[in-house]
Short mmCIF file of C-alpha atoms in Angstrom, two decimals:
data_model
loop_
_atom_site.label_atom_id
_atom_site.label_comp_id
_atom_site.label_asym_id
_atom_site.label_seq_id
_atom_site.Cartn_x
_atom_site.Cartn_y
_atom_site.Cartn_z
CA MET L 146 0.00 0.00 0.00
CA LYS L 147 1.00 3.58 -0.57
CA SER L 148 1.79 5.76 2.43
CA ILE L 149 -1.08 7.84 3.83
CA GLU L 150 -1.03 11.34 5.27
CA SER L 151 -2.04 11.34 8.93
CA ARG L 152 -4.38 13.84 10.53
CA ILE L 153 -1.33 16.00 11.29
CA PRO L 154 -0.67 17.83 8.00
CA HIS L 155 2.51 16.78 6.18
CA PHE L 156 3.16 13.82 8.50
CA TYR L 157 2.68 10.39 6.94
CA ASP L 158 2.09 6.84 8.05
CA VAL L 159 4.57 4.95 5.89
CA LEU L 160 3.39 1.60 4.57
CA ASP L 161 4.90 -1.50 3.02
CA GLU L 162 5.34 -0.39 -0.60
CA GLU L 163 7.45 2.62 0.34
CA LEU L 164 9.23 0.75 3.15
CA GLU L 165 10.35 -2.01 0.79
CA ASN L 166 11.70 0.58 -1.63
CA CYS L 167 13.49 2.28 1.28
CA ARG L 168 15.11 -0.99 2.33
CA PHE L 169 16.36 -1.56 -1.22
CA ILE L 170 17.98 1.89 -1.33
CA GLU L 171 19.34 1.58 2.21
CA ASP L 172 21.06 -1.67 1.29
CA LEU L 173 22.66 -0.02 -1.77
CA PHE L 174 23.83 2.92 0.32
CA THR L 175 25.12 0.81 3.20
CA GLU L 176 27.13 -1.42 0.87
CA ALA L 177 28.57 1.52 -1.08
CA ALA L 178 29.56 3.24 2.17
CA ARG L 179 31.14 0.04 3.50
CA VAL L 180 33.16 -0.55 0.32
CA HIS L 181 34.62 2.96 0.59
CA GLY L 182 35.42 2.71 4.29
CA PHE L 183 32.68 4.91 5.74
CA THR L 184 31.64 4.00 9.29
CA GLN L 185 27.89 3.82 9.80
CA MET L 186 26.40 5.73 12.72
CA ARG L 187 23.11 7.09 14.03
CA THR L 188 22.96 10.39 15.86
CA THR L 189 20.32 11.04 18.50
CA SER L 190 17.14 12.69 17.25
CA MET L 191 17.23 15.12 20.20
CA GLU L 192 19.54 18.13 20.21
CA LEU L 193 20.14 20.98 22.65
CA ARG L 194 17.88 23.62 21.17
CA GLU L 195 19.91 26.81 21.62
CA ARG L 196 23.12 25.14 20.50
CA TYR L 197 21.47 23.62 17.45
CA VAL L 198 19.63 26.75 16.38
CA GLY L 199 22.72 28.87 16.96
CA ALA L 200 24.75 26.80 14.49
CA THR L 201 22.44 27.40 11.53
CA GLN L 202 20.80 30.29 9.76
CA VAL L 203 17.63 28.24 9.32
CA HIS L 204 14.92 30.14 11.17
CA ALA L 205 13.97 28.59 14.50
CA SER L 206 10.31 28.46 13.41
CA ARG L 207 11.19 25.74 10.88
CA ILE L 208 12.73 23.46 13.51
CA PHE L 209 10.47 21.24 15.61
CA GLU L 210 10.84 21.22 19.38
CA VAL L 211 10.16 18.77 22.18
CA HIS L 212 9.04 20.27 25.49
CA ARG L 213 9.52 18.10 28.58
CA VAL L 214 7.01 19.57 31.04
CA LYS L 215 8.38 17.83 34.14
CA GLU L 216 11.90 19.17 33.60
CA GLY L 217 10.84 22.44 32.02
CA SER L 218 13.31 21.65 29.22
CA ARG L 219 13.12 22.26 25.47
CA TYR L 220 15.02 20.28 22.85
CA ALA L 221 15.21 20.50 19.08
CA LEU L 222 14.33 17.52 16.91
CA GLN L 223 17.05 16.59 14.44
CA ALA L 224 16.61 18.74 11.33
CA ASP L 225 19.89 18.20 9.48
CA LEU L 226 22.16 15.15 9.55
CA ALA L 227 25.31 17.13 8.70
CA MET L 228 24.71 19.39 11.70
CA SER L 229 24.09 16.50 14.09
CA MET L 230 27.10 14.55 12.85
CA SER L 231 29.28 17.67 13.09
CA ARG L 232 28.06 18.12 16.66
CA PHE L 233 29.13 14.53 17.38
CA VAL L 234 32.59 15.13 15.89
CA ALA L 235 32.99 18.50 17.62
CA ASP L 236 32.31 16.94 21.02
CA LEU L 237 35.08 14.35 20.65
CA PRO L 238 38.11 15.27 22.82
CA SER L 239 40.51 15.09 19.87
CA PRO L 240 38.66 14.11 16.70
CA PRO L 241 40.69 12.07 14.20
CA PRO L 242 39.86 12.08 10.49
CA LEU L 243 36.48 10.35 10.23
CA LYS L 244 34.44 9.01 7.30
CA LEU L 245 30.85 8.61 8.49
CA ALA L 246 27.59 7.44 6.92
CA GLN L 247 24.10 7.79 8.31
CA ILE L 248 20.51 6.93 7.41
CA GLY L 249 18.38 9.22 9.54
CA THR L 250 14.96 10.73 10.07
CA LEU L 251 14.63 14.51 9.95
CA HIS L 252 11.92 16.90 11.10
CA ARG L 253 11.90 20.18 9.21
CA ASP L 254 9.34 22.70 8.06
CA ARG L 255 9.42 24.80 4.94
CA GLN L 256 7.61 27.93 3.86
CA PRO L 257 5.36 27.56 2.05
CA ASN L 258 4.60 23.88 2.52
CA LEU L 259 4.03 22.36 -0.90
CA PRO L 260 1.47 19.61 -1.67
CA GLY L 261 2.94 16.23 -0.79
CA TYR L 262 5.81 17.78 1.17
CA ARG L 263 6.71 15.91 4.33
CA ARG L 264 7.81 17.52 7.55
CA GLU L 265 9.16 14.14 8.67
CA PHE L 266 11.38 12.40 6.12
CA GLN L 267 14.51 10.30 5.74
CA GLN L 268 17.89 11.18 4.33
CA LEU L 269 21.11 9.36 3.46
CA LEU L 270 24.32 11.22 4.24
CA LEU L 271 28.02 10.64 3.63
CA GLY L 272 30.55 12.91 5.29
CA THR L 273 34.27 13.19 5.86
CA TRP L 274 35.61 15.21 8.79
CA GLY L 275 39.21 16.27 9.38
CA VAL L 276 40.31 16.21 5.72
CA ARG L 277 40.80 19.23 3.43
CA SER L 278 41.87 17.31 0.32
CA ALA L 279 39.75 17.59 -2.81
CA TYR L 280 39.80 13.78 -2.86
CA ALA L 281 37.29 13.77 0.02
CA ASP L 282 34.94 16.03 -1.93
CA ALA L 283 35.19 13.97 -5.11
CA GLU L 284 34.73 10.68 -3.26
CA ILE L 285 31.43 11.52 -1.58
CA ILE L 286 30.04 12.91 -4.85
CA ALA L 287 31.11 9.79 -6.78
CA VAL L 288 29.79 7.33 -4.17
CA SER L 289 26.45 9.17 -3.95
CA HIS L 290 26.20 9.16 -7.76
CA ARG L 291 26.84 5.40 -7.85
CA VAL L 292 24.10 4.79 -5.29
CA LEU L 293 21.64 6.73 -7.46
CA ASP L 294 22.78 4.84 -10.54
CA GLY L 295 21.84 1.56 -8.87
CA ILE L 296 18.24 2.53 -8.07
CA PRO L 297 15.77 1.17 -10.67
CA GLY L 298 13.85 3.93 -12.40
CA ILE L 299 16.25 6.68 -11.26
CA GLU L 300 18.67 8.08 -13.84
CA PRO L 301 21.42 10.46 -12.66
CA ALA L 302 21.45 13.42 -15.08
CA TYR L 303 24.41 15.58 -14.11
CA VAL L 304 26.60 16.79 -11.25
CA GLN L 305 26.69 20.53 -10.62
CA LEU L 306 29.45 22.31 -8.71
CA ALA L 307 29.28 25.81 -7.24
CA ASP L 308 31.45 27.91 -4.95
CA HIS L 309 30.17 30.66 -2.64
CA SER L 310 33.73 31.68 -1.83
CA ILE L 311 34.42 33.04 -5.32
CA PHE L 312 32.50 36.23 -4.51
CA ASN L 313 33.36 36.15 -0.80
CA SER L 314 37.07 36.05 -1.63
CA VAL L 315 36.63 39.52 -3.10
CA ARG L 316 34.68 40.91 -0.15
CA PRO L 317 33.30 39.01 2.88
CA GLY L 318 29.52 38.63 2.58
CA LEU L 319 29.42 39.55 -1.11
CA THR L 320 27.71 36.28 -2.03
CA GLN L 321 24.88 37.00 0.40
CA THR L 322 24.54 40.52 -0.98
CA ILE L 323 24.26 39.26 -4.56
CA ARG L 324 21.79 36.58 -3.48
CA PHE L 325 19.35 38.92 -1.82
CA ASP L 326 19.91 42.26 -3.59
CA GLU L 327 17.11 42.80 -6.11
CA ARG L 328 19.25 45.04 -8.31
CA GLY L 329 21.06 42.12 -9.90
CA VAL L 330 24.66 40.99 -10.04
CA GLU L 331 25.87 43.60 -12.53
CA GLU L 332 24.76 46.58 -10.45
CA VAL L 333 26.05 45.05 -7.23
CA LEU L 334 29.49 44.32 -8.71
CA ALA L 335 29.66 47.83 -10.16
CA GLU L 336 30.05 49.10 -6.59
CA VAL L 337 32.79 46.61 -5.65
CA GLU L 338 36.00 48.61 -5.81
CA GLU L 339 38.17 45.56 -5.18
CA LEU L 340 37.44 44.31 -8.70
CA SER L 341 38.97 45.58 -11.91
CA PRO L 342 36.59 46.45 -14.76
CA ALA L 343 37.80 43.34 -16.62
CA ASP L 344 37.04 41.09 -13.66
CA ARG L 345 33.61 42.65 -13.18
CA GLY L 346 32.78 41.92 -16.80
CA LEU L 347 34.13 38.39 -16.54
CA LEU L 348 32.08 37.57 -13.43
CA VAL L 349 28.90 39.01 -14.96
CA GLU L 350 29.50 36.93 -18.09
CA LEU L 351 30.08 33.73 -16.10
CA PHE L 352 27.06 34.45 -13.87
CA ALA L 353 24.64 34.63 -16.80
CA PRO L 354 24.31 30.95 -17.82
CA GLU L 355 22.45 28.61 -15.48
CA ARG L 356 25.39 26.22 -15.75
CA MET L 357 28.32 25.40 -18.01
CA PRO L 358 30.80 22.52 -18.37
CA ALA L 359 33.05 22.59 -15.31
CA GLU L 360 36.24 22.52 -17.40
CA ASP L 361 35.01 25.53 -19.39
CA PHE L 362 34.41 27.47 -16.19
CA VAL L 363 37.90 26.69 -14.90
CA ARG L 364 39.43 27.80 -18.21
CA LEU L 365 37.46 31.06 -18.45
CA ALA L 366 37.56 32.01 -14.78
CA GLY L 367 41.28 31.38 -14.74
CA LYS L 368 41.69 34.64 -16.68
CA THR L 369 40.76 36.70 -13.63
CA GLU L 370 43.26 39.17 -12.17
CA HIS L 371 42.02 38.88 -8.58
CA PRO L 372 44.25 36.59 -6.43
CA GLY L 373 41.37 35.45 -4.22
CA ILE L 374 39.28 34.38 -7.20
CA GLN L 375 42.31 32.67 -8.71
CA GLU L 376 42.72 30.61 -5.54
CA GLU L 377 39.06 29.55 -5.56
CA VAL L 378 39.22 28.62 -9.25
CA ARG L 379 42.20 26.38 -8.45
CA ALA L 380 40.08 24.74 -5.71
CA VAL L 381 37.34 24.03 -8.25
CA GLU L 382 39.93 22.68 -10.66
CA ARG L 383 41.28 20.26 -8.02
CA VAL L 384 37.81 18.83 -7.34
CA VAL L 385 37.09 18.43 -11.06
CA ALA L 386 40.47 16.74 -11.60
CA ARG L 387 39.75 14.26 -8.80
CA LEU L 388 36.14 13.65 -9.80
CA ARG L 389 36.56 13.20 -13.54
CA PRO L 390 38.28 9.76 -13.36
CA MET L 391 35.83 8.61 -10.66
CA LEU L 392 32.81 9.38 -12.85
CA PRO L 393 33.99 8.98 -16.45
CA GLY L 394 31.42 10.12 -18.98
CA VAL L 395 29.23 11.89 -16.40
CA GLU L 396 28.29 15.51 -17.12
CA LEU L 397 30.13 17.80 -14.67
CA SER L 398 28.78 21.34 -14.65
CA PHE L 399 29.57 24.51 -12.77
CA SER L 400 27.14 27.27 -11.84
CA LEU L 401 28.39 30.62 -10.61
CA SER L 402 24.80 31.80 -10.21
CA HIS L 403 23.94 29.00 -7.78
CA ILE L 404 24.40 30.86 -4.50
CA HIS L 405 21.79 29.17 -2.31
CA GLY L 406 22.77 27.56 0.97
CA THR L 407 25.06 30.41 1.93
CA GLY L 408 24.10 29.98 5.59
CA HIS L 409 25.13 26.33 5.60
CA TYR L 410 28.02 25.66 3.25
CA SER L 411 31.37 27.33 3.79
CA GLY L 412 32.51 27.41 0.18
CA MET L 413 32.17 24.69 -2.44
CA ASN L 414 28.66 23.33 -2.97
CA TYR L 415 27.76 20.14 -4.87
CA GLN L 416 24.43 18.98 -6.29
CA ILE L 417 23.31 15.88 -8.16
CA PHE L 418 20.32 16.05 -10.49
CA ALA L 419 18.38 13.01 -11.70
CA THR L 420 15.28 12.04 -13.66
CA ALA L 421 12.52 9.49 -13.03
CA GLN L 422 9.55 8.20 -14.98
CA ALA L 423 7.19 10.49 -13.05
CA VAL L 424 9.63 13.42 -13.24
CA PRO L 425 11.31 13.44 -16.67
CA GLU L 426 12.92 16.86 -16.15
CA PRO L 427 16.10 16.81 -14.04
CA PHE L 428 15.34 17.42 -10.36
CA LEU L 429 17.66 17.99 -7.41
CA ILE L 430 18.15 14.84 -5.33
CA GLY L 431 21.68 15.15 -3.90
CA ASP L 432 23.00 18.19 -2.06
CA GLY L 433 26.27 18.75 -0.24
CA GLY L 434 29.44 20.73 0.07
CA ARG L 435 32.12 22.01 2.41
CA ILE L 436 30.89 22.48 5.99
CA ASP L 437 34.20 23.57 7.48
CA GLN L 438 32.54 25.91 9.97
CA LEU L 439 29.93 23.61 11.55
CA CYS L 440 32.11 21.92 14.17
CA GLU L 441 33.49 25.28 15.26
CA LEU L 442 29.99 26.71 15.59
CA MET L 443 29.01 23.72 17.72
CA ASN L 444 32.00 23.59 20.05
CA ARG L 445 34.68 26.13 19.02
CA ASN L 446 36.59 23.19 17.62
CA PRO L 447 37.57 23.85 13.97
CA VAL L 448 37.40 20.69 11.88
CA PRO L 449 37.35 20.78 8.05
CA ALA L 450 34.52 18.70 6.64
CA VAL L 451 32.51 17.87 3.54
CA CYS L 452 29.17 16.07 3.16
CA MET L 453 26.60 14.91 0.62
CA GLY L 454 22.97 14.03 1.36
CA LEU L 455 20.43 12.10 -0.71
CA GLY L 456 16.66 12.30 -0.23
CA LEU L 457 15.71 8.74 0.68
CA THR L 458 11.99 9.44 1.06
CA VAL L 459 11.77 11.11 -2.36
CA LEU L 460 13.75 8.33 -4.04
CA ALA L 461 11.57 5.64 -2.48
CA GLN L 462 8.47 7.32 -3.94
CA LEU L 463 9.92 7.84 -7.42
CA MET L 464 11.85 4.61 -8.03
CA THR L 465 10.47 1.63 -9.91
CA PRO L 466 8.95 -0.58 -7.17
CA VAL L 467 11.09 -3.55 -6.22
CA GLU L 468 9.77 -6.94 -7.28
CA ARG L 469 7.67 -8.45 -4.52
CA ASP L 470 6.87 -12.06 -3.79
CA GLN L 471 3.21 -13.01 -4.10
CA ARG L 472 1.30 -12.20 -0.94
CA VAL L 473 -1.52 -14.37 0.25
CA ALA L 474 -4.34 -14.01 2.77
CA ILE L 475 -5.98 -17.19 4.01
CA LEU L 476 -9.60 -16.59 5.02
CA ALA L 477 -11.12 -19.19 7.33
CA ASP L 478 -13.76 -19.16 10.05
CA LEU L 479 -11.66 -21.14 12.52
CA ASP L 480 -14.13 -20.74 15.39
CA ARG L 481 -17.05 -22.20 13.44
CA HIS L 482 -15.39 -25.22 11.90
CA GLY L 483 -12.51 -26.75 13.86
CA PRO L 484 -10.91 -28.83 11.07
CA ASP L 485 -10.45 -25.64 9.00
CA ALA L 486 -7.77 -24.49 11.46
CA GLU L 487 -5.57 -27.48 10.74
CA ARG L 488 -6.08 -27.10 7.00
CA ALA L 489 -5.35 -23.33 7.10
CA GLU L 490 -2.10 -23.91 9.01
CA GLU L 491 -1.04 -26.61 6.55
CA ILE L 492 -1.64 -24.21 3.64
CA ARG L 493 0.17 -21.39 5.45
CA ARG L 494 3.31 -23.47 6.01
CA HIS L 495 3.27 -24.80 2.47
CA LEU L 496 2.95 -21.35 0.84
CA ALA L 497 5.46 -19.78 3.24
CA ASP L 498 8.04 -22.30 2.03
CA ARG L 499 7.44 -20.88 -1.46
CA GLY L 500 7.95 -17.24 -0.42
CA MET L 501 4.30 -16.19 -0.59
CA HIS L 502 4.08 -14.62 2.89
CA PRO L 503 0.62 -15.94 3.80
CA ALA L 504 -1.45 -14.22 6.50
CA VAL L 505 -4.17 -16.26 8.21
CA LEU L 506 -7.26 -14.11 8.82
CA PRO L 507 -9.65 -16.01 11.14
CA LEU L 508 -12.87 -14.17 10.31
CA PRO L 509 -16.54 -15.10 10.14
CA ARG L 510 -17.77 -15.82 6.60
CA ARG L 511 -19.91 -12.66 6.56
CA LYS L 512 -16.78 -10.46 6.90
CA TRP L 513 -14.85 -11.96 4.02
CA THR L 514 -16.34 -9.65 1.38
CA SER L 515 -14.97 -6.51 3.05
CA VAL L 516 -11.48 -8.01 3.02
CA LEU L 517 -11.73 -9.16 -0.58
CA ARG L 518 -12.65 -5.63 -1.67
CA SER L 519 -10.19 -3.77 0.54
CA GLU L 520 -7.44 -1.72 -1.12
CA HIS L 521 -5.16 -2.86 1.70
CA TYR L 522 -5.17 -6.27 0.02
CA ALA L 523 -5.22 -5.11 -3.60
CA ASP L 524 -2.19 -7.20 -4.62
CA TYR L 525 -3.04 -10.25 -2.50
CA ALA L 526 -4.24 -13.66 -3.55
CA PHE L 527 -6.94 -15.08 -1.29
CA VAL L 528 -7.19 -18.70 -0.27
CA LEU L 529 -10.68 -19.40 1.03
CA VAL L 530 -10.95 -22.35 3.41
CA GLU L 531 -14.52 -23.37 4.16
CA ASP L 532 -15.68 -26.76 5.45
CA ASP L 533 -12.52 -28.43 4.06
CA ARG L 534 -13.13 -26.82 0.66
CA VAL L 535 -10.31 -24.67 -0.69
CA SER L 536 -10.60 -22.08 -3.46
CA VAL L 537 -8.40 -19.22 -4.71
CA ARG L 538 -9.26 -15.68 -5.72
CA HIS L 539 -7.01 -13.03 -7.26
CA ARG L 540 -7.60 -9.89 -9.28
CA SER L 541 -5.59 -11.34 -12.14
CA PRO L 542 -5.99 -14.80 -13.71
CA GLU L 543 -2.20 -15.22 -13.75
CA GLY L 544 -1.94 -14.54 -10.04
CA ARG L 545 -4.72 -16.98 -9.24
CA ALA L 546 -3.12 -19.65 -11.40
CA SER L 547 0.27 -19.31 -9.69
CA VAL L 548 -1.25 -19.83 -6.25
CA GLU L 549 -3.36 -22.73 -7.49
CA ARG L 550 -0.24 -24.38 -8.88
CA ALA L 551 1.53 -23.95 -5.57
CA LEU L 552 -1.42 -25.40 -3.69
CA GLY L 553 -1.59 -28.32 -6.13
CA GLU L 554 1.97 -29.27 -5.24
CA SER L 555 0.94 -29.84 -1.62
CA THR L 556 -1.42 -32.64 -2.64
CA ARG L 557 1.14 -34.63 -4.69
#
């Protein structure tokens, strides 16, 4: 069955169809993380509210709280895996380099809340703490891309790189100014005295396209005269050089105009776009980047770090459903006719040995119709046991025939 929204808006009761898809993706992720030496962990879902809120520019109204009346205490529910994992690393007495992987549940609001949006959802996250090398950046992007590539019905489209520090290297906070100033990038840069006219023109030109091949950006941006921009372009070049052999043939793009997430990422920002049958246009499914400041914000303990998160809940809804074994419900009025109980248990054991996951439903005959028509059992075959008579019902002739064949084997 498909998951159903509860009476609390944007909170869902998650049912078997989505859960089976989740397990498939989780297994892919766990194995990919294991192969690349990431240690799996699970952070607590409860965080000290003031500490958590103080480490992010996400407005406190979007973070859910837990109020313990007896203690008079207030805690924040986990809203971001990278923040919680950085808190864990920051609290270690002397954190070594760590490669960590987590599958976690998040609680986060958004404004406005879109139809189908969930305030409680799951995410997959890879992160490396204590390493500045571009290899760490390239590795988490490549591993995340490979996970997506293994999900049926999901097609990775392209990887997009961005770097908030290109503008900030000219003047601290310039990226934020460009992001929120309604005048546009050209007028904002016209007032930046630290830039030469040639560099202003170059940045405006590179800002215009939504994205371009990453190698083209490195080549063109390398013409800048500003030493800070030159340094950031070299950082982009190092990531591209590391990533290219890890993902041969994959489209690597760069976007200078992508300046979202300025309150979270400290510089480089990475996104993975994909397509699905229900969403043929590329959509954002992987988001990450450098989070070098998070540990310091949590505990005044500077630790360089990089992370990449994938939306597990979204992927589970969009992927091609995993193949499921035939499910069976055995209907029998066990209280009315004693011998039916023995027969129902014999059928249950026999079908279970053949992977059909039978459920015995001991119901009076008058209640069978409601079960047969229920959407909860839409993909089930029904074995009806009544006075030692056995019959099979299924919405498809093929499904009925397969169960009848399996039952026939028990009488040989």
